Amino acid sequence: MAESGHVKLEPQWLEVLAPEFEKPYMAELRQFLVAEKKNGKVIYPKGNEYFNALDTTPFDQVKVVILGQDPYHGPGQAHGLCFSVQQGMQLPPSLQNIFKEISDEYPERDIKYPHGNLTGWAEQGILLLNAVLTVERARAASHQGRGWETFTDQVVLMLSERKESLVFMLWGSYAQKKGSVIDTRKHLVLQSPHPSPLSAHRGFFGNNHFRQCNEYLVANGQEPVDWFKLV
């Protein structure tokens, strides 16, 4: 969402979501972001990366959805994909635990992750969607309740209604609540505690979600995800 009000978005997603950009809440969100920048606030990710999850994974390519909450609020981390950080950044604790679970599920691969940029996942059809797409520097959750949640709720609803046989990975109560609109008759919904160090030991570790996801994809005639392919 550029400051001029023009939306630059992957064409398939723009077609699906066009009505949302005409609604009052989106105009209010746009005004809020413009005002924050004019007041000298630093916002992450960069403006051209707000919709990076949608731009990298077009609507017709989505086969897996991972829901996050907010972008990282430290310099150089967020780039519009949930749980992902740009190359060269230290791995956040939740991402370390995600990588640990994958490595435990695929011990035969014996691959070490060199960085935390998950663009390679997004390019394989994994929509890495945060509920809130922007944040102020050093202020976690600072843009919650400004409208992004309404927008991303619509993303989840459109995927549930218009697609078949998707895998939704919902970690933690926040993601599970956001996924309440998903039609479980059409899609596989995998739920567990969040990979945060505060909760990972309560059931994220050992959830076997990554293997379950691939088994479901293969059973439904789709290519499995290579969880070790990053960028």
PDB file of C-alpha atoms in Angstrom:
ATOM      1  CA  MET A   1       0.000   0.000   0.000  1.00  0.00           C
ATOM      2  CA  ALA A   2       1.896   3.013  -1.256  1.00  0.00           C
ATOM      3  CA  GLU A   3       1.515   6.373   0.430  1.00  0.00           C
ATOM      4  CA  SER A   4      -0.156   7.690  -2.706  1.00  0.00           C
ATOM      5  CA  GLY A   5      -2.988   5.265  -2.061  1.00  0.00           C
ATOM      6  CA  HIS A   6      -2.228   3.149  -5.114  1.00  0.00           C
ATOM      7  CA  VAL A   7      -2.085  -0.545  -4.386  1.00  0.00           C
ATOM      8  CA  LYS A   8       0.735  -2.577  -5.900  1.00  0.00           C
ATOM      9  CA  LEU A   9      -0.173  -6.210  -5.472  1.00  0.00           C
ATOM     10  CA  GLU A  10       0.250  -9.492  -7.323  1.00  0.00           C
ATOM     11  CA  PRO A  11      -2.537  -9.480  -9.979  1.00  0.00           C
ATOM     12  CA  GLN A  12      -4.351 -12.645  -8.862  1.00  0.00           C
ATOM     13  CA  TRP A  13      -4.538 -11.444  -5.274  1.00  0.00           C
ATOM     14  CA  LEU A  14      -5.576  -7.971  -6.365  1.00  0.00           C
ATOM     15  CA  GLU A  15      -8.497  -9.481  -8.272  1.00  0.00           C
ATOM     16  CA  VAL A  16      -9.557 -11.581  -5.264  1.00  0.00           C
ATOM     17  CA  LEU A  17      -9.142  -8.777  -2.720  1.00  0.00           C
ATOM     18  CA  ALA A  18     -10.067  -5.702  -4.777  1.00  0.00           C
ATOM     19  CA  PRO A  19     -13.288  -5.010  -2.807  1.00  0.00           C
ATOM     20  CA  GLU A  20     -11.302  -4.757   0.436  1.00  0.00           C
ATOM     21  CA  PHE A  21      -9.280  -1.800  -0.842  1.00  0.00           C
ATOM     22  CA  GLU A  22     -12.482   0.182  -1.387  1.00  0.00           C
ATOM     23  CA  LYS A  23     -13.733  -0.253   2.184  1.00  0.00           C
ATOM     24  CA  PRO A  24     -13.504   2.491   4.817  1.00  0.00           C
ATOM     25  CA  TYR A  25     -11.266   0.516   7.160  1.00  0.00           C
ATOM     26  CA  MET A  26      -8.586   0.273   4.492  1.00  0.00           C
ATOM     27  CA  ALA A  27      -8.690   4.018   3.838  1.00  0.00           C
ATOM     28  CA  GLU A  28      -8.317   4.596   7.579  1.00  0.00           C
ATOM     29  CA  LEU A  29      -5.390   2.178   7.731  1.00  0.00           C
ATOM     30  CA  ARG A  30      -3.707   3.936   4.827  1.00  0.00           C
ATOM     31  CA  GLN A  31      -4.168   7.331   6.519  1.00  0.00           C
ATOM     32  CA  PHE A  32      -2.749   5.963   9.766  1.00  0.00           C
ATOM     33  CA  LEU A  33       0.395   4.657   8.056  1.00  0.00           C
ATOM     34  CA  VAL A  34       0.957   7.905   6.157  1.00  0.00           C
ATOM     35  CA  ALA A  35       0.550   9.937   9.353  1.00  0.00           C
ATOM     36  CA  GLU A  36       2.932   7.712  11.283  1.00  0.00           C
ATOM     37  CA  LYS A  37       5.627   8.120   8.647  1.00  0.00           C
ATOM     38  CA  LYS A  38       5.109  11.895   8.523  1.00  0.00           C
ATOM     39  CA  ASN A  39       5.600  11.938  12.279  1.00  0.00           C
ATOM     40  CA  GLY A  40       8.980  10.314  11.852  1.00  0.00           C
ATOM     41  CA  LYS A  41       8.004   6.812  12.917  1.00  0.00           C
ATOM     42  CA  VAL A  42      10.028   3.985  11.433  1.00  0.00           C
ATOM     43  CA  ILE A  43       7.760   1.213  10.164  1.00  0.00           C
ATOM     44  CA  TYR A  44       8.713  -2.350   9.307  1.00  0.00           C
ATOM     45  CA  PRO A  45       8.813  -3.930   6.828  1.00  0.00           C
ATOM     46  CA  LYS A  46       9.548  -1.490   3.997  1.00  0.00           C
ATOM     47  CA  GLY A  47       6.504  -0.156   2.174  1.00  0.00           C
ATOM     48  CA  ASN A  48       7.120  -2.290  -0.903  1.00  0.00           C
ATOM     49  CA  GLU A  49       7.191  -5.407   1.316  1.00  0.00           C
ATOM     50  CA  TYR A  50       3.885  -4.982   3.182  1.00  0.00           C
ATOM     51  CA  PHE A  51       2.283  -7.501   0.833  1.00  0.00           C
ATOM     52  CA  ASN A  52       5.363  -9.633   0.235  1.00  0.00           C
ATOM     53  CA  ALA A  53       3.592 -12.831   1.333  1.00  0.00           C
ATOM     54  CA  LEU A  54       0.878 -12.323  -1.282  1.00  0.00           C
ATOM     55  CA  ASP A  55       3.275 -11.096  -3.966  1.00  0.00           C
ATOM     56  CA  THR A  56       5.588 -14.099  -3.565  1.00  0.00           C
ATOM     57  CA  THR A  57       2.826 -16.720  -3.441  1.00  0.00           C
ATOM     58  CA  PRO A  58       0.093 -15.986  -6.031  1.00  0.00           C
ATOM     59  CA  PHE A  59      -3.432 -17.124  -5.239  1.00  0.00           C
ATOM     60  CA  ASP A  60      -3.428 -20.073  -7.636  1.00  0.00           C
ATOM     61  CA  GLN A  61      -0.112 -21.355  -6.245  1.00  0.00           C
ATOM     62  CA  VAL A  62      -1.098 -21.448  -2.565  1.00  0.00           C
ATOM     63  CA  LYS A  63      -1.149 -24.963  -1.124  1.00  0.00           C
ATOM     64  CA  VAL A  64      -0.060 -24.350   2.482  1.00  0.00           C
ATOM     65  CA  VAL A  65      -0.836 -21.443   4.814  1.00  0.00           C
ATOM     66  CA  ILE A  66       1.185 -20.623   7.932  1.00  0.00           C
ATOM     67  CA  LEU A  67      -0.326 -17.873  10.077  1.00  0.00           C
ATOM     68  CA  GLY A  68       1.816 -15.542  12.159  1.00  0.00           C
ATOM     69  CA  GLN A  69       0.873 -12.534  14.263  1.00  0.00           C
ATOM     70  CA  ASP A  70       3.092  -9.442  13.760  1.00  0.00           C
ATOM     71  CA  PRO A  71       6.226  -8.546  11.831  1.00  0.00           C
ATOM     72  CA  TYR A  72       9.518  -8.514  13.722  1.00  0.00           C
ATOM     73  CA  HIS A  73      10.164  -5.026  15.098  1.00  0.00           C
ATOM     74  CA  GLY A  74      13.974  -4.955  15.022  1.00  0.00           C
ATOM     75  CA  PRO A  75      16.060  -3.355  12.247  1.00  0.00           C
ATOM     76  CA  GLY A  76      16.737  -5.557   9.238  1.00  0.00           C
ATOM     77  CA  GLN A  77      14.519  -8.439  10.317  1.00  0.00           C
ATOM     78  CA  ALA A  78      11.025  -8.199   8.798  1.00  0.00           C
ATOM     79  CA  HIS A  79      10.504  -8.518   5.064  1.00  0.00           C
ATOM     80  CA  GLY A  80       6.825  -9.416   4.837  1.00  0.00           C
ATOM     81  CA  LEU A  81       6.897 -13.196   5.416  1.00  0.00           C
ATOM     82  CA  CYS A  82       5.828 -14.518   8.803  1.00  0.00           C
ATOM     83  CA  PHE A  83       8.560 -16.145  10.933  1.00  0.00           C
ATOM     84  CA  SER A  84      11.122 -15.254   8.241  1.00  0.00           C
ATOM     85  CA  VAL A  85      14.090 -12.894   8.632  1.00  0.00           C
ATOM     86  CA  GLN A  86      16.405 -11.480   6.052  1.00  0.00           C
ATOM     87  CA  GLN A  87      19.706 -13.197   5.416  1.00  0.00           C
ATOM     88  CA  GLY A  88      22.451 -12.147   7.780  1.00  0.00           C
ATOM     89  CA  MET A  89      20.092 -11.702  10.728  1.00  0.00           C
ATOM     90  CA  GLN A  90      20.260 -13.849  13.842  1.00  0.00           C
ATOM     91  CA  LEU A  91      17.582 -16.535  13.919  1.00  0.00           C
ATOM     92  CA  PRO A  92      14.665 -15.558  16.202  1.00  0.00           C
ATOM     93  CA  PRO A  93      13.853 -18.162  18.884  1.00  0.00           C
ATOM     94  CA  SER A  94      10.545 -19.262  17.326  1.00  0.00           C
ATOM     95  CA  LEU A  95      12.213 -19.828  13.962  1.00  0.00           C
ATOM     96  CA  GLN A  96      14.997 -21.809  15.643  1.00  0.00           C
ATOM     97  CA  ASN A  97      12.324 -24.062  17.127  1.00  0.00           C
ATOM     98  CA  ILE A  98      10.580 -24.449  13.759  1.00  0.00           C
ATOM     99  CA  PHE A  99      13.868 -25.537  12.198  1.00  0.00           C
ATOM    100  CA  LYS A 100      14.505 -27.914  15.117  1.00  0.00           C
ATOM    101  CA  GLU A 101      11.122 -29.595  14.657  1.00  0.00           C
ATOM    102  CA  ILE A 102      11.689 -30.011  10.916  1.00  0.00           C
ATOM    103  CA  SER A 103      15.142 -31.479  11.507  1.00  0.00           C
ATOM    104  CA  ASP A 104      13.685 -33.882  14.081  1.00  0.00           C
ATOM    105  CA  GLU A 105      10.975 -34.967  11.621  1.00  0.00           C
ATOM    106  CA  TYR A 106      13.506 -35.474   8.797  1.00  0.00           C
ATOM    107  CA  PRO A 107      16.656 -36.781  10.524  1.00  0.00           C
ATOM    108  CA  GLU A 108      17.679 -38.501   7.316  1.00  0.00           C
ATOM    109  CA  ARG A 109      18.253 -35.137   5.649  1.00  0.00           C
ATOM    110  CA  ASP A 110      20.863 -33.983   8.191  1.00  0.00           C
ATOM    111  CA  ILE A 111      20.870 -30.420   6.807  1.00  0.00           C
ATOM    112  CA  LYS A 112      21.791 -27.342   8.819  1.00  0.00           C
ATOM    113  CA  TYR A 113      19.903 -24.134   8.098  1.00  0.00           C
ATOM    114  CA  PRO A 114      22.354 -21.396   7.022  1.00  0.00           C
ATOM    115  CA  HIS A 115      19.929 -18.473   7.579  1.00  0.00           C
ATOM    116  CA  GLY A 116      16.296 -17.653   8.288  1.00  0.00           C
ATOM    117  CA  ASN A 117      14.999 -16.283   4.987  1.00  0.00           C
ATOM    118  CA  LEU A 118      11.974 -18.428   4.073  1.00  0.00           C
ATOM    119  CA  THR A 119      11.439 -17.049   0.560  1.00  0.00           C
ATOM    120  CA  GLY A 120      12.125 -20.543  -0.795  1.00  0.00           C
ATOM    121  CA  TRP A 121       9.096 -21.803   1.124  1.00  0.00           C
ATOM    122  CA  ALA A 122       6.904 -19.006  -0.226  1.00  0.00           C
ATOM    123  CA  GLU A 123       8.006 -19.823  -3.769  1.00  0.00           C
ATOM    124  CA  GLN A 124       6.877 -23.424  -3.235  1.00  0.00           C
ATOM    125  CA  GLY A 125       3.309 -22.358  -2.464  1.00  0.00           C
ATOM    126  CA  ILE A 126       3.465 -21.650   1.264  1.00  0.00           C
ATOM    127  CA  LEU A 127       1.642 -18.444   2.148  1.00  0.00           C
ATOM    128  CA  LEU A 128       3.559 -17.011   5.116  1.00  0.00           C
ATOM    129  CA  LEU A 129       0.897 -14.619   6.326  1.00  0.00           C
ATOM    130  CA  ASN A 130       1.045 -12.390   9.378  1.00  0.00           C
ATOM    131  CA  ALA A 131      -2.282 -11.200  10.797  1.00  0.00           C
ATOM    132  CA  VAL A 132      -0.863  -7.660  11.024  1.00  0.00           C
ATOM    133  CA  LEU A 133       1.381  -6.556   8.165  1.00  0.00           C
ATOM    134  CA  THR A 134       3.224  -3.590   9.707  1.00  0.00           C
ATOM    135  CA  VAL A 135       4.786  -2.589  13.029  1.00  0.00           C
ATOM    136  CA  GLU A 136       6.609   0.407  14.481  1.00  0.00           C
ATOM    137  CA  ARG A 137      10.292  -0.066  15.223  1.00  0.00           C
ATOM    138  CA  ALA A 138      10.929  -1.427  18.739  1.00  0.00           C
ATOM    139  CA  ARG A 139       7.201  -1.455  19.570  1.00  0.00           C
ATOM    140  CA  ALA A 140       5.790  -4.977  19.335  1.00  0.00           C
ATOM    141  CA  ALA A 141       2.113  -5.209  18.364  1.00  0.00           C
ATOM    142  CA  SER A 142       1.953  -1.422  17.848  1.00  0.00           C
ATOM    143  CA  HIS A 143      -0.220  -1.689  14.715  1.00  0.00           C
ATOM    144  CA  GLN A 144      -2.713  -4.203  16.043  1.00  0.00           C
ATOM    145  CA  GLY A 145      -6.343  -3.097  15.843  1.00  0.00           C
ATOM    146  CA  ARG A 146      -5.739  -0.691  12.950  1.00  0.00           C
ATOM    147  CA  GLY A 147      -7.420  -2.754  10.254  1.00  0.00           C
ATOM    148  CA  TRP A 148      -4.866  -5.260   9.082  1.00  0.00           C
ATOM    149  CA  GLU A 149      -6.644  -8.087  10.923  1.00  0.00           C
ATOM    150  CA  THR A 150      -9.817  -7.448   8.932  1.00  0.00           C
ATOM    151  CA  PHE A 151      -7.857  -7.593   5.690  1.00  0.00           C
ATOM    152  CA  THR A 152      -6.002 -10.802   6.529  1.00  0.00           C
ATOM    153  CA  ASP A 153      -9.212 -12.417   7.823  1.00  0.00           C
ATOM    154  CA  GLN A 154     -10.544 -11.911   4.299  1.00  0.00           C
ATOM    155  CA  VAL A 155      -7.415 -13.525   2.829  1.00  0.00           C
ATOM    156  CA  VAL A 156      -8.007 -16.627   4.961  1.00  0.00           C
ATOM    157  CA  LEU A 157     -11.715 -16.697   4.113  1.00  0.00           C
ATOM    158  CA  MET A 158     -11.123 -16.377   0.365  1.00  0.00           C
ATOM    159  CA  LEU A 159      -8.602 -19.222   0.456  1.00  0.00           C
ATOM    160  CA  SER A 160     -10.981 -21.434   2.404  1.00  0.00           C
ATOM    161  CA  GLU A 161     -13.933 -20.703   0.132  1.00  0.00           C
ATOM    162  CA  ARG A 162     -12.276 -20.689  -3.287  1.00  0.00           C
ATOM    163  CA  LYS A 163      -9.572 -23.336  -2.942  1.00  0.00           C
ATOM    164  CA  GLU A 164      -9.556 -27.072  -2.229  1.00  0.00           C
ATOM    165  CA  SER A 165      -7.237 -29.299  -0.189  1.00  0.00           C
ATOM    166  CA  LEU A 166      -5.058 -26.640   1.416  1.00  0.00           C
ATOM    167  CA  VAL A 167      -3.019 -27.244   4.551  1.00  0.00           C
ATOM    168  CA  PHE A 168      -3.406 -24.615   7.283  1.00  0.00           C
ATOM    169  CA  MET A 169      -0.769 -24.660  10.039  1.00  0.00           C
ATOM    170  CA  LEU A 170      -2.133 -22.842  13.077  1.00  0.00           C
ATOM    171  CA  TRP A 171       0.322 -22.541  15.950  1.00  0.00           C
ATOM    172  CA  GLY A 172      -0.907 -20.967  19.154  1.00  0.00           C
ATOM    173  CA  SER A 173      -4.292 -19.640  20.219  1.00  0.00           C
ATOM    174  CA  TYR A 174      -4.033 -16.426  18.184  1.00  0.00           C
ATOM    175  CA  ALA A 175      -3.600 -18.284  14.877  1.00  0.00           C
ATOM    176  CA  GLN A 176      -6.217 -20.859  15.819  1.00  0.00           C
ATOM    177  CA  LYS A 177      -8.784 -18.156  16.519  1.00  0.00           C
ATOM    178  CA  LYS A 178      -7.975 -16.482  13.206  1.00  0.00           C
ATOM    179  CA  GLY A 179      -8.435 -19.818  11.456  1.00  0.00           C
ATOM    180  CA  SER A 180     -11.932 -20.348  12.811  1.00  0.00           C
ATOM    181  CA  VAL A 181     -13.426 -19.497   9.391  1.00  0.00           C
ATOM    182  CA  ILE A 182     -11.619 -22.353   7.626  1.00  0.00           C
ATOM    183  CA  ASP A 183     -13.836 -25.088   6.181  1.00  0.00           C
ATOM    184  CA  THR A 184     -12.326 -28.225   7.730  1.00  0.00           C
ATOM    185  CA  ARG A 185     -14.328 -30.435   5.352  1.00  0.00           C
ATOM    186  CA  LYS A 186     -12.281 -29.122   2.414  1.00  0.00           C
ATOM    187  CA  HIS A 187      -8.902 -28.475   4.010  1.00  0.00           C
ATOM    188  CA  LEU A 188      -6.442 -29.985   6.493  1.00  0.00           C
ATOM    189  CA  VAL A 189      -6.055 -27.846   9.619  1.00  0.00           C
ATOM    190  CA  LEU A 190      -3.026 -28.661  11.799  1.00  0.00           C
ATOM    191  CA  GLN A 191      -3.012 -27.089  15.261  1.00  0.00           C
ATOM    192  CA  SER A 192      -0.480 -27.066  18.077  1.00  0.00           C
ATOM    193  CA  PRO A 193       1.047 -24.686  20.614  1.00  0.00           C
ATOM    194  CA  HIS A 194       3.181 -21.854  19.258  1.00  0.00           C
ATOM    195  CA  PRO A 195       6.902 -22.470  18.520  1.00  0.00           C
ATOM    196  CA  SER A 196       7.880 -19.710  20.956  1.00  0.00           C
ATOM    197  CA  PRO A 197      10.280 -20.868  23.690  1.00  0.00           C
ATOM    198  CA  LEU A 198       7.460 -20.119  26.141  1.00  0.00           C
ATOM    199  CA  SER A 199       5.207 -22.790  24.648  1.00  0.00           C
ATOM    200  CA  ALA A 200       7.117 -25.023  22.221  1.00  0.00           C
ATOM    201  CA  HIS A 201       7.682 -27.717  24.839  1.00  0.00           C
ATOM    202  CA  ARG A 202       3.924 -27.950  25.458  1.00  0.00           C
ATOM    203  CA  GLY A 203       3.254 -29.620  22.137  1.00  0.00           C
ATOM    204  CA  PHE A 204       4.892 -27.820  19.236  1.00  0.00           C
ATOM    205  CA  PHE A 205       7.884 -30.108  19.485  1.00  0.00           C
ATOM    206  CA  GLY A 206       6.792 -33.488  18.224  1.00  0.00           C
ATOM    207  CA  ASN A 207       3.666 -32.227  16.431  1.00  0.00           C
ATOM    208  CA  ASN A 208       4.862 -33.829  13.174  1.00  0.00           C
ATOM    209  CA  HIS A 209       3.113 -31.060  11.198  1.00  0.00           C
ATOM    210  CA  PHE A 210       5.680 -30.868   8.427  1.00  0.00           C
ATOM    211  CA  ARG A 211       5.478 -34.551   7.552  1.00  0.00           C
ATOM    212  CA  GLN A 212       1.675 -34.541   7.952  1.00  0.00           C
ATOM    213  CA  CYS A 213       1.494 -31.599   5.563  1.00  0.00           C
ATOM    214  CA  ASN A 214       3.514 -33.365   2.896  1.00  0.00           C
ATOM    215  CA  GLU A 215       1.601 -36.627   3.270  1.00  0.00           C
ATOM    216  CA  TYR A 216      -1.658 -34.747   2.728  1.00  0.00           C
ATOM    217  CA  LEU A 217      -0.316 -32.852  -0.283  1.00  0.00           C
ATOM    218  CA  VAL A 218       0.910 -36.039  -1.944  1.00  0.00           C
ATOM    219  CA  ALA A 219      -2.390 -37.803  -1.192  1.00  0.00           C
ATOM    220  CA  ASN A 220      -4.155 -34.931  -2.959  1.00  0.00           C
ATOM    221  CA  GLY A 221      -1.965 -35.014  -6.048  1.00  0.00           C
ATOM    222  CA  GLN A 222       0.344 -32.126  -5.168  1.00  0.00           C
ATOM    223  CA  GLU A 223       4.095 -31.797  -4.863  1.00  0.00           C
ATOM    224  CA  PRO A 224       5.421 -32.081  -1.302  1.00  0.00           C
ATOM    225  CA  VAL A 225       7.262 -29.148   0.228  1.00  0.00           C
ATOM    226  CA  ASP A 226      11.044 -29.239   0.496  1.00  0.00           C
ATOM    227  CA  TRP A 227      11.299 -27.753   3.980  1.00  0.00           C
ATOM    228  CA  PHE A 228      15.070 -27.429   3.632  1.00  0.00           C
ATOM    229  CA  LYS A 229      14.908 -25.181   0.566  1.00  0.00           C
ATOM    230  CA  LEU A 230      15.113 -21.569   1.745  1.00  0.00           C
ATOM    231  CA  VAL A 231      16.196 -19.147  -1.001  1.00  0.00           C
TER     232      VAL A 231
END
